[in-house]
Amino acid sequence: MVAVLLTATACGADAKPAAEEKTAKVTVSNCGKNVTYTRPKRPVAYDVSGAEKMFSLGLADRMRGYVMNKLGDPSIAGSPWRKEYAAVERLGTERISREIVVGAKADWVLAGWNSGFSEERGITPALLAKVGIASYLHTETCWNYGNKSVDVTPLNALYTDLTDLGRIFGVEQRAERLVTGLKTRVAALKKTWPDKGHPARVFVYDSGTDQPFVAGRHAAPDDIISAAGGTNIFHTLDKGWTTVGWEPVIKAGPEVIVIIDYAGQSAKEKIAYLKSLPALKSVPAVKENRFFVMSYGDAVSGPRNVTGAENLGRYLRSVGR
């Protein structure tokens, strides 16, 4: 049903005359900077976030390709846009690079700061601009790029991106329908929250042994958890995805642990590892065996965030939270 709803929101053509398609320009504010875009003809998207924002707007047939690390392969298998993934060329199976996008003759790139664009790896909006390639950064990552006063919650960042992409590609009506649908589902989910008690304390575990890799308030799971009716134990951490010590985890006493699932180490192995740590034996989530597995595709900025929230919400209700 979710797949049908998501696909349905992307249906319907917003026809544009051929001449307009060739010359259309639009100015949007991206990370606090007004950027004027000519409608992209050979766009490239990076990772699940970029690819599925494009797919959900019905833009697969306009794409030059996408780049995705092999760790994201299970997210493709579980995506409502599996057909789009199969139809669009995959340009790389590691991180996106300037060589890949230049080699593909891309004219526009969609990625996040430090999750795609990177000074260290030599692929930034400024460097791409020098070779005639435009860029759009995921709003979720703006807190750590350029005008750092841009600070919106992850779900609002998602809505902003979908709206902006709708304008850039001339599919404003599709974008409006999609965003309205996502907001409606979040509102419906909030009606399922328990009337009593405090929100369930939730810990997001991505990976890590000496130090766990977790989600701060700028990462999508923070809003996913909030929409589901819980609270991220690292909500006050002014970071996106980052490492912390085990001590804050133990002190917070999470009631539920969300395991991020992707290729490499299985969710089952991650759960077994957490259960093996003596220091976590007293943590309520471990004592009560309350582990919720969330696909990487649901956990990174994209339309599937709402699906992740709905699934987590159902799990929280199932354990009385």
XYZ file of N, CA, C and O in Angstrom, residues 157-301:
580
model
N 13.314 19.717 6.099
C 14.363 19.765 5.077
C 13.960 18.910 3.882
O 14.173 19.288 2.725
N 13.385 17.746 4.147
C 12.904 16.874 3.072
C 11.833 17.573 2.254
O 11.881 17.564 1.015
N 10.865 18.185 2.926
C 9.797 18.882 2.205
C 10.363 20.018 1.352
O 9.907 20.248 0.225
N 11.355 20.718 1.892
C 11.999 21.801 1.142
C 12.657 21.265 -0.120
O 12.503 21.836 -1.211
N 13.386 20.158 0.015
C 14.075 19.579 -1.139
C 13.086 19.157 -2.219
O 13.294 19.435 -3.406
N 12.040 18.471 -1.847
C 11.065 18.011 -2.832
C 10.402 19.187 -3.536
O 10.190 19.158 -4.759
N 10.101 20.239 -2.777
C 9.500 21.439 -3.366
C 10.474 22.121 -4.327
O 10.103 22.517 -5.438
N 11.736 22.251 -3.888
C 12.748 22.880 -4.750
C 12.990 22.064 -6.020
O 13.100 22.624 -7.122
N 13.091 20.749 -5.873
C 13.307 19.896 -7.046
C 12.124 19.990 -8.000
O 12.298 19.970 -9.226
N 10.931 20.117 -7.443
C 9.755 20.300 -8.282
C 9.870 21.550 -9.132
O 9.506 21.548 -10.321
N 10.376 22.617 -8.545
C 10.546 23.869 -9.290
C 11.678 23.756 -10.300
O 11.544 24.197 -11.453
N 12.791 23.171 -9.884
C 13.950 23.068 -10.777
C 13.620 22.257 -12.026
O 14.052 22.585 -13.136
N 12.823 21.187 -11.859
C 12.520 20.300 -12.982
C 11.141 20.558 -13.597
O 10.707 19.821 -14.485
N 10.446 21.610 -13.123
C 9.166 21.960 -13.716
C 8.049 20.985 -13.416
O 7.132 20.804 -14.229
N 8.097 20.337 -12.249
C 7.025 19.404 -11.860
C 6.467 19.847 -10.500
O 6.331 19.061 -9.568
N 6.145 21.125 -10.425
C 5.697 21.702 -9.158
C 4.459 21.011 -8.595
O 4.348 20.790 -7.381
N 3.516 20.655 -9.457
C 2.278 20.039 -8.979
C 2.546 18.658 -8.390
O 1.961 18.278 -7.369
N 3.416 17.900 -9.036
C 3.777 16.589 -8.480
C 4.400 16.762 -7.099
O 4.094 16.025 -6.156
N 5.297 17.722 -6.994
C 5.973 17.955 -5.719
C 4.986 18.356 -4.636
O 5.060 17.877 -3.504
N 4.054 19.224 -4.998
C 3.061 19.669 -4.021
C 2.205 18.495 -3.539
O 1.941 18.360 -2.339
N 1.784 17.639 -4.474
C 0.980 16.476 -4.087
C 1.771 15.526 -3.199
O 1.251 14.988 -2.213
N 3.025 15.327 -3.541
C 3.864 14.412 -2.766
C 4.069 14.931 -1.352
O 3.894 14.193 -0.370
N 4.437 16.201 -1.234
C 4.677 16.789 0.094
C 3.403 16.793 0.928
O 3.429 16.447 2.115
N 2.283 17.143 0.307
C 1.010 17.137 1.032
C 0.684 15.736 1.533
O 0.236 15.554 2.681
N 0.933 14.737 0.707
C 0.676 13.361 1.111
C 1.539 12.920 2.270
O 1.064 12.266 3.214
N 2.815 13.278 2.240
C 3.728 12.921 3.330
C 3.314 13.600 4.633
O 3.291 12.974 5.700
N 2.973 14.880 4.546
C 2.550 15.616 5.740
C 1.260 15.036 6.320
O 1.097 14.959 7.551
N 0.356 14.631 5.457
C -0.909 14.046 5.910
C -0.654 12.740 6.662
O -1.280 12.476 7.701
N 0.265 11.945 6.153
C 0.592 10.670 6.819
C 1.252 10.905 8.181
O 0.968 10.188 9.150
N 2.116 11.916 8.270
C 2.743 12.235 9.557
C 1.691 12.700 10.557
O 1.704 12.301 11.733
N 0.755 13.527 10.104
C -0.313 14.009 10.984
C -1.167 12.851 11.485
O -1.566 12.808 12.662
N -1.448 11.896 10.602
C -2.240 10.728 10.995
C -1.475 9.877 12.007
O -2.063 9.346 12.963
N -0.175 9.756 11.813
C 0.646 8.976 12.734
C 0.641 9.589 14.126
O 0.566 8.871 15.138
N 0.699 10.903 14.200
C 0.726 11.577 15.501
C -0.550 11.320 16.301
O -0.528 11.354 17.539
N -1.640 11.018 15.619
C -2.894 10.733 16.309
C -2.861 9.383 17.024
O -3.743 9.087 17.827
N -1.839 8.572 16.717
C -1.730 7.256 17.361
C -0.873 7.297 18.619
O -0.741 6.270 19.298
N -0.292 8.450 18.922
C 0.565 8.531 20.104
C -0.237 8.241 21.377
O -1.406 8.649 21.489
N 0.386 7.587 22.351
C -0.294 7.362 23.634
C -0.596 8.688 24.323
O 0.147 9.659 24.195
N -1.709 8.725 25.042
C -2.117 9.963 25.715
C -1.346 10.200 27.008
O -1.300 11.322 27.510
N -0.771 9.160 27.558
C -0.129 9.307 28.861
C 1.350 8.953 28.805
O 1.813 8.258 27.911
N 2.072 9.433 29.796
C 3.482 9.098 29.916
C 4.378 9.945 29.041
O 3.931 10.777 28.244
N 5.682 9.728 29.181
C 6.676 10.450 28.395
C 7.004 9.660 27.132
O 6.859 8.440 27.095
N 7.461 10.341 26.078
C 7.833 9.625 24.851
C 8.906 8.575 25.123
O 9.776 8.768 25.978
N 8.842 7.484 24.409
C 9.832 6.417 24.574
C 11.223 6.931 24.221
O 11.409 7.616 23.212
N 12.202 6.600 25.029
C 13.594 6.981 24.776
C 14.186 5.992 23.770
O 14.229 4.783 24.028
N 14.654 6.525 22.639
C 15.113 5.677 21.542
C 16.573 5.975 21.206
O 16.973 7.140 21.089
N 17.344 4.918 21.049
C 18.760 5.016 20.682
C 18.935 4.468 19.275
O 18.519 3.348 18.975
N 19.528 5.257 18.388
C 19.793 4.816 17.019
C 21.231 4.315 16.932
O 22.176 5.078 17.159
N 21.362 3.033 16.600
C 22.699 2.434 16.485
C 22.960 2.070 15.024
O 22.298 1.216 14.456
N 23.943 2.752 14.448
C 24.353 2.464 13.080
C 25.449 1.406 13.064
O 25.346 0.391 12.376
N 26.503 1.660 13.829
C 27.654 0.764 13.831
C 28.612 1.220 14.931
O 28.309 2.154 15.669
N 29.778 0.585 14.997
C 30.814 0.997 15.935
C 30.926 0.084 17.140
O 29.924 -0.429 17.644
N 32.160 -0.104 17.590
C 32.417 -0.930 18.768
C 32.950 -0.080 19.915
O 32.283 0.081 20.928
N 34.144 0.470 19.766
C 34.696 1.334 20.817
C 33.814 2.555 21.031
O 33.610 3.006 22.156
N 33.291 3.089 19.931
C 32.386 4.234 19.986
C 31.240 3.992 19.014
O 31.478 3.714 17.832
N 30.004 4.077 19.471
C 28.882 3.875 18.552
C 28.695 5.071 17.617
O 28.918 6.218 18.006
N 28.301 4.780 16.389
C 27.979 5.796 15.387
C 26.476 6.015 15.471
O 25.687 5.078 15.279
N 26.062 7.241 15.798
C 24.677 7.504 16.164
C 24.097 8.693 15.388
O 24.813 9.394 14.675
N 22.800 8.927 15.582
C 22.106 10.034 14.921
C 21.881 11.176 15.895
O 21.242 10.996 16.932
N 22.420 12.368 15.556
C 22.139 13.573 16.322
C 20.876 14.237 15.785
O 20.152 13.660 14.966
N 20.640 15.468 16.198
C 19.357 16.107 15.858
C 19.248 16.525 14.397
O 18.143 16.774 13.904
N 20.370 16.578 13.683
C 20.308 16.968 12.272
C 20.130 15.776 11.339
O 19.959 15.967 10.126
N 20.184 14.564 11.850
C 20.022 13.365 11.023
C 18.550 12.982 10.936
O 17.782 13.193 11.879
N 18.152 12.402 9.828
C 16.743 12.076 9.593
C 16.093 11.254 10.707
O 14.924 11.507 11.040
N 16.785 10.269 11.313
C 16.112 9.490 12.366
C 15.609 10.318 13.542
O 14.676 9.892 14.230
N 16.191 11.491 13.782
C 15.710 12.314 14.891
C 14.246 12.673 14.679
O 13.422 12.564 15.596
N 13.895 13.099 13.478
C 12.506 13.443 13.167
C 11.648 12.202 12.963
O 10.451 12.212 13.247
N 12.245 11.139 12.439
C 11.506 9.882 12.278
C 11.012 9.394 13.636
O 9.852 9.013 13.801
N 11.902 9.435 14.621
C 11.552 9.013 15.979
C 10.485 9.925 16.571
O 9.516 9.455 17.181
N 10.644 11.222 16.392
C 9.665 12.180 16.921
C 8.289 11.952 16.310
O 7.275 11.959 17.012
N 8.251 11.749 14.989
C 6.973 11.523 14.320
C 6.319 10.234 14.797
O 5.091 10.133 14.871
N 7.149 9.244 15.157
C 6.628 7.964 15.633
C 6.111 8.041 17.063
O 5.417 7.140 17.525
N 6.466 9.128 17.772
C 6.015 9.294 19.148
C 7.063 9.009 20.190
O 6.757 8.865 21.374
N 8.329 8.935 19.768
C 9.430 8.727 20.704
C 10.317 9.946 20.775
O 10.001 10.997 20.215
N 11.449 9.801 21.463
C 12.436 10.876 21.506
C 13.825 10.281 21.360
O 14.161 9.274 21.988
N 14.616 10.862 20.497
C 15.990 10.427 20.260
C 16.839 10.798 21.478
O 16.871 11.966 21.876
N 17.533 9.834 22.060
C 18.324 10.143 23.262
C 19.435 11.134 22.963
O 19.978 11.749 23.885
N 19.787 11.318 21.668
C 20.820 12.285 21.293
C 20.228 13.477 20.530
O 20.901 14.090 19.702
N 18.975 13.788 20.843
C 18.322 14.923 20.191
C 19.058 16.239 20.458
O 19.067 17.129 19.613
N 19.669 16.381 21.615
C 20.348 17.640 21.949
C 21.753 17.723 21.346
O 22.407 18.756 21.466
N 22.188 16.664 20.687
C 23.523 16.654 20.086
C 23.481 17.422 18.768
O 22.782 17.038 17.835
N 24.212 18.527 18.681
C 24.192 19.410 17.510
C 25.047 18.834 16.381
O 26.015 19.432 15.931
N 24.658 17.651 15.932
C 25.381 16.931 14.887
C 24.390 16.221 13.983
O 23.197 16.149 14.265
N 24.913 15.654 12.891
C 24.115 14.765 12.060
C 24.405 13.350 12.527
O 24.040 12.947 13.620
N 25.113 12.597 11.703
C 25.605 11.277 12.106
C 26.989 11.460 12.711
O 27.852 12.105 12.117
N 27.210 10.896 13.883
C 28.476 11.139 14.577
C 28.760 10.032 15.581
O 27.906 9.164 15.833
N 29.956 10.036 16.157
C 30.321 9.048 17.169
C 30.225 9.654 18.566
O 30.450 10.845 18.748
N 29.889 8.797 19.520
C 29.845 9.184 20.929
C 30.448 8.046 21.741
O 30.802 7.002 21.197
N 30.552 8.233 23.045
C 30.998 7.153 23.904
C 29.805 6.303 24.338
O 28.648 6.686 24.152
N 30.094 5.164 24.951
C 29.015 4.305 25.427
C 28.375 4.855 26.706
O 27.204 4.575 26.994
N 29.139 5.653 27.442
C 28.629 6.154 28.721
C 27.332 6.951 28.574
O 26.373 6.738 29.327
N 27.245 7.891 27.596
C 25.988 8.631 27.433
C 24.807 7.732 27.071
O 23.671 8.021 27.445
N 25.095 6.660 26.349
C 24.029 5.723 25.983
C 23.483 5.054 27.240
O 22.268 4.995 27.460
N 24.386 4.580 28.073
C 23.987 3.895 29.304
C 23.231 4.842 30.222
O 22.186 4.493 30.786
N 23.741 6.057 30.324
C 23.107 7.051 31.198
C 21.694 7.387 30.736
O 20.784 7.584 31.553
N 21.486 7.448 29.418
C 20.170 7.807 28.870
C 19.143 6.693 29.067
O 17.942 6.949 29.068
N 19.607 5.466 29.204
C 18.705 4.344 29.430
C 17.636 4.180 28.359
O 16.439 4.177 28.662
N 18.023 4.004 27.100
C 17.015 3.875 26.042
C 16.093 2.680 26.263
O 16.523 1.620 26.709
N 14.817 2.882 25.918
C 13.821 1.815 26.038
C 13.714 0.993 24.761
O 13.234 -0.141 24.783
N 14.140 1.589 23.643
C 14.122 0.920 22.344
C 15.413 1.280 21.618
O 15.882 2.424 21.703
N 15.981 0.304 20.919
C 17.176 0.558 20.107
C 16.825 0.317 18.648
O 16.345 -0.757 18.281
N 17.033 1.343 17.818
C 16.831 1.232 16.378
C 18.148 0.818 15.740
O 19.178 1.490 15.919
N 18.132 -0.274 15.013
C 19.314 -0.784 14.318
C 19.206 -0.403 12.844
O 18.224 -0.752 12.176
N 20.199 0.311 12.323
C 20.198 0.682 10.913
C 20.772 -0.483 10.106
O 21.887 -0.943 10.357
N 20.000 -0.946 9.140
C 20.344 -2.156 8.393
C 20.809 -1.834 6.978
O 20.112 -1.149 6.229
N 21.995 -2.308 6.640
C 22.530 -2.166 5.288
C 23.525 -3.295 5.054
O 23.759 -4.110 5.958
N 24.081 -3.372 3.847
C 25.019 -4.454 3.536
C 26.277 -4.320 4.395
O 26.643 -3.241 4.820
N 26.940 -5.439 4.632
C 28.145 -5.446 5.466
C 27.867 -6.270 6.706
O 27.769 -7.497 6.644
N 27.691 -5.603 7.834
C 27.334 -6.299 9.071
C 25.814 -6.367 9.166
O 25.136 -5.346 9.069
N 25.280 -7.550 9.364
C 23.828 -7.697 9.405
C 23.250 -7.113 10.681
O 23.934 -6.957 11.690
N 21.963 -6.804 10.627
C 21.271 -6.305 11.812
C 21.330 -7.336 12.932
O 21.476 -6.983 14.108
N 21.229 -8.601 12.579
C 21.291 -9.675 13.578
C 22.623 -9.658 14.312
O 22.683 -9.819 15.538
N 23.705 -9.434 13.552
C 25.039 -9.377 14.156
C 25.178 -8.156 15.060
O 25.812 -8.224 16.127
N 24.594 -7.035 14.644
C 24.666 -5.825 15.460
C 23.926 -6.016 16.781
O 24.405 -5.600 17.849
N 22.767 -6.632 16.714
C 21.996 -6.878 17.930
C 22.753 -7.812 18.864
O 22.825 -7.575 20.080
N 23.341 -8.850 18.292
C 24.116 -9.799 19.107
C 25.282 -9.093 19.785
O 25.601 -9.371 20.956
N 25.910 -8.173 19.069
C 27.039 -7.449 19.658
C 26.577 -6.589 20.834
O 27.203 -6.593 21.899
N 25.496 -5.855 20.641
C 24.997 -4.999 21.721
C 24.623 -5.828 22.954
O 24.881 -5.433 24.088
N 24.036 -6.981 22.723
C 23.657 -7.855 23.837
C 24.869 -8.427 24.563
O 24.788 -8.784 25.740
N 25.984 -8.481 23.853
C 27.197 -9.074 24.454
C 27.966 -8.100 25.337
O 28.863 -8.518 26.074
N 27.633 -6.805 25.271
C 28.361 -5.808 26.036
C 27.881 -5.794 27.487
O 26.719 -5.459 27.753
N 28.752 -6.125 28.420
C 28.340 -6.151 29.833
C 27.770 -4.817 30.303
O 26.821 -4.785 31.090
N 28.343 -3.717 29.808
C 27.915 -2.396 30.262
C 26.472 -2.072 29.848
O 25.833 -1.198 30.442
N 25.947 -2.774 28.834
C 24.597 -2.493 28.363
C 23.545 -3.417 28.978
O 22.352 -3.272 28.689
N 23.976 -4.352 29.808
C 23.035 -5.332 30.371
C 21.890 -4.673 31.136
O 20.771 -5.182 31.162
N 22.176 -3.519 31.747
C 21.157 -2.853 32.558
C 20.282 -1.902 31.762
O 19.305 -1.360 32.291
N 20.593 -1.677 30.500
C 19.806 -0.767 29.661
C 18.448 -1.405 29.377
O 18.372 -2.560 28.939
N 17.345 -0.688 29.613
C 16.012 -1.265 29.440
C 15.780 -1.935 28.085
O 15.178 -3.013 28.011
N 16.250 -1.314 26.994
C 16.023 -1.888 25.665
C 16.671 -3.258 25.536
O 16.105 -4.169 24.909
N 17.853 -3.410 26.116
C 18.566 -4.687 26.052
C 17.896 -5.705 26.967
O 17.677 -6.870 26.590
N 17.541 -5.285 28.170
C 16.882 -6.189 29.128
C 15.563 -6.722 28.572
O 15.224 -7.896 28.758
N 14.823 -5.846 27.872
C 13.505 -6.225 27.357
C 13.553 -6.714 25.899
O 12.513 -7.009 25.321
N 14.752 -6.779 25.329
C 14.931 -7.242 23.951
C 14.113 -6.397 22.968
O 13.451 -6.916 22.065
N 14.187 -5.101 23.140
C 13.431 -4.184 22.289
C 14.337 -3.571 21.225
O 14.893 -2.488 21.399
N 14.480 -4.289 20.124
C 15.289 -3.843 18.998
C 14.387 -3.707 17.774
O 13.609 -4.606 17.465
N 14.504 -2.572 17.104
C 13.724 -2.328 15.894
C 14.690 -2.128 14.739
O 15.542 -1.237 14.780
N 14.572 -2.949 13.706
C 15.464 -2.869 12.550
C 14.874 -1.925 11.513
O 13.729 -2.095 11.078
N 15.663 -0.913 11.129
C 15.222 0.083 10.138
C 16.154 0.057 8.936
O 17.377 0.131 9.075
N 15.587 -0.052 7.760
C 16.373 -0.035 6.530
C 17.121 1.292 6.393
O 16.590 2.359 6.717
N 18.335 1.210 5.878
C 19.105 2.411 5.561
C 18.295 3.337 4.657
O 18.337 4.561 4.807
N 17.516 2.744 3.751
C 16.701 3.540 2.835
C 15.627 4.348 3.541
O 15.212 5.402 3.058
N 15.158 3.866 4.688
C 14.170 4.601 5.473
C 14.832 5.639 6.371
O 14.178 6.593 6.800
N 16.114 5.441 6.667
C 16.795 6.239 7.691
C 17.546 7.447 7.162
O 17.939 8.313 7.942
N 17.771 7.514 5.842
C 18.452 8.679 5.278
C 17.411 9.588 4.638
O 16.319 9.141 4.266
N 17.728 10.864 4.511
C 16.759 11.851 4.028
C 16.114 11.441 2.709
O 16.785 11.258 1.693
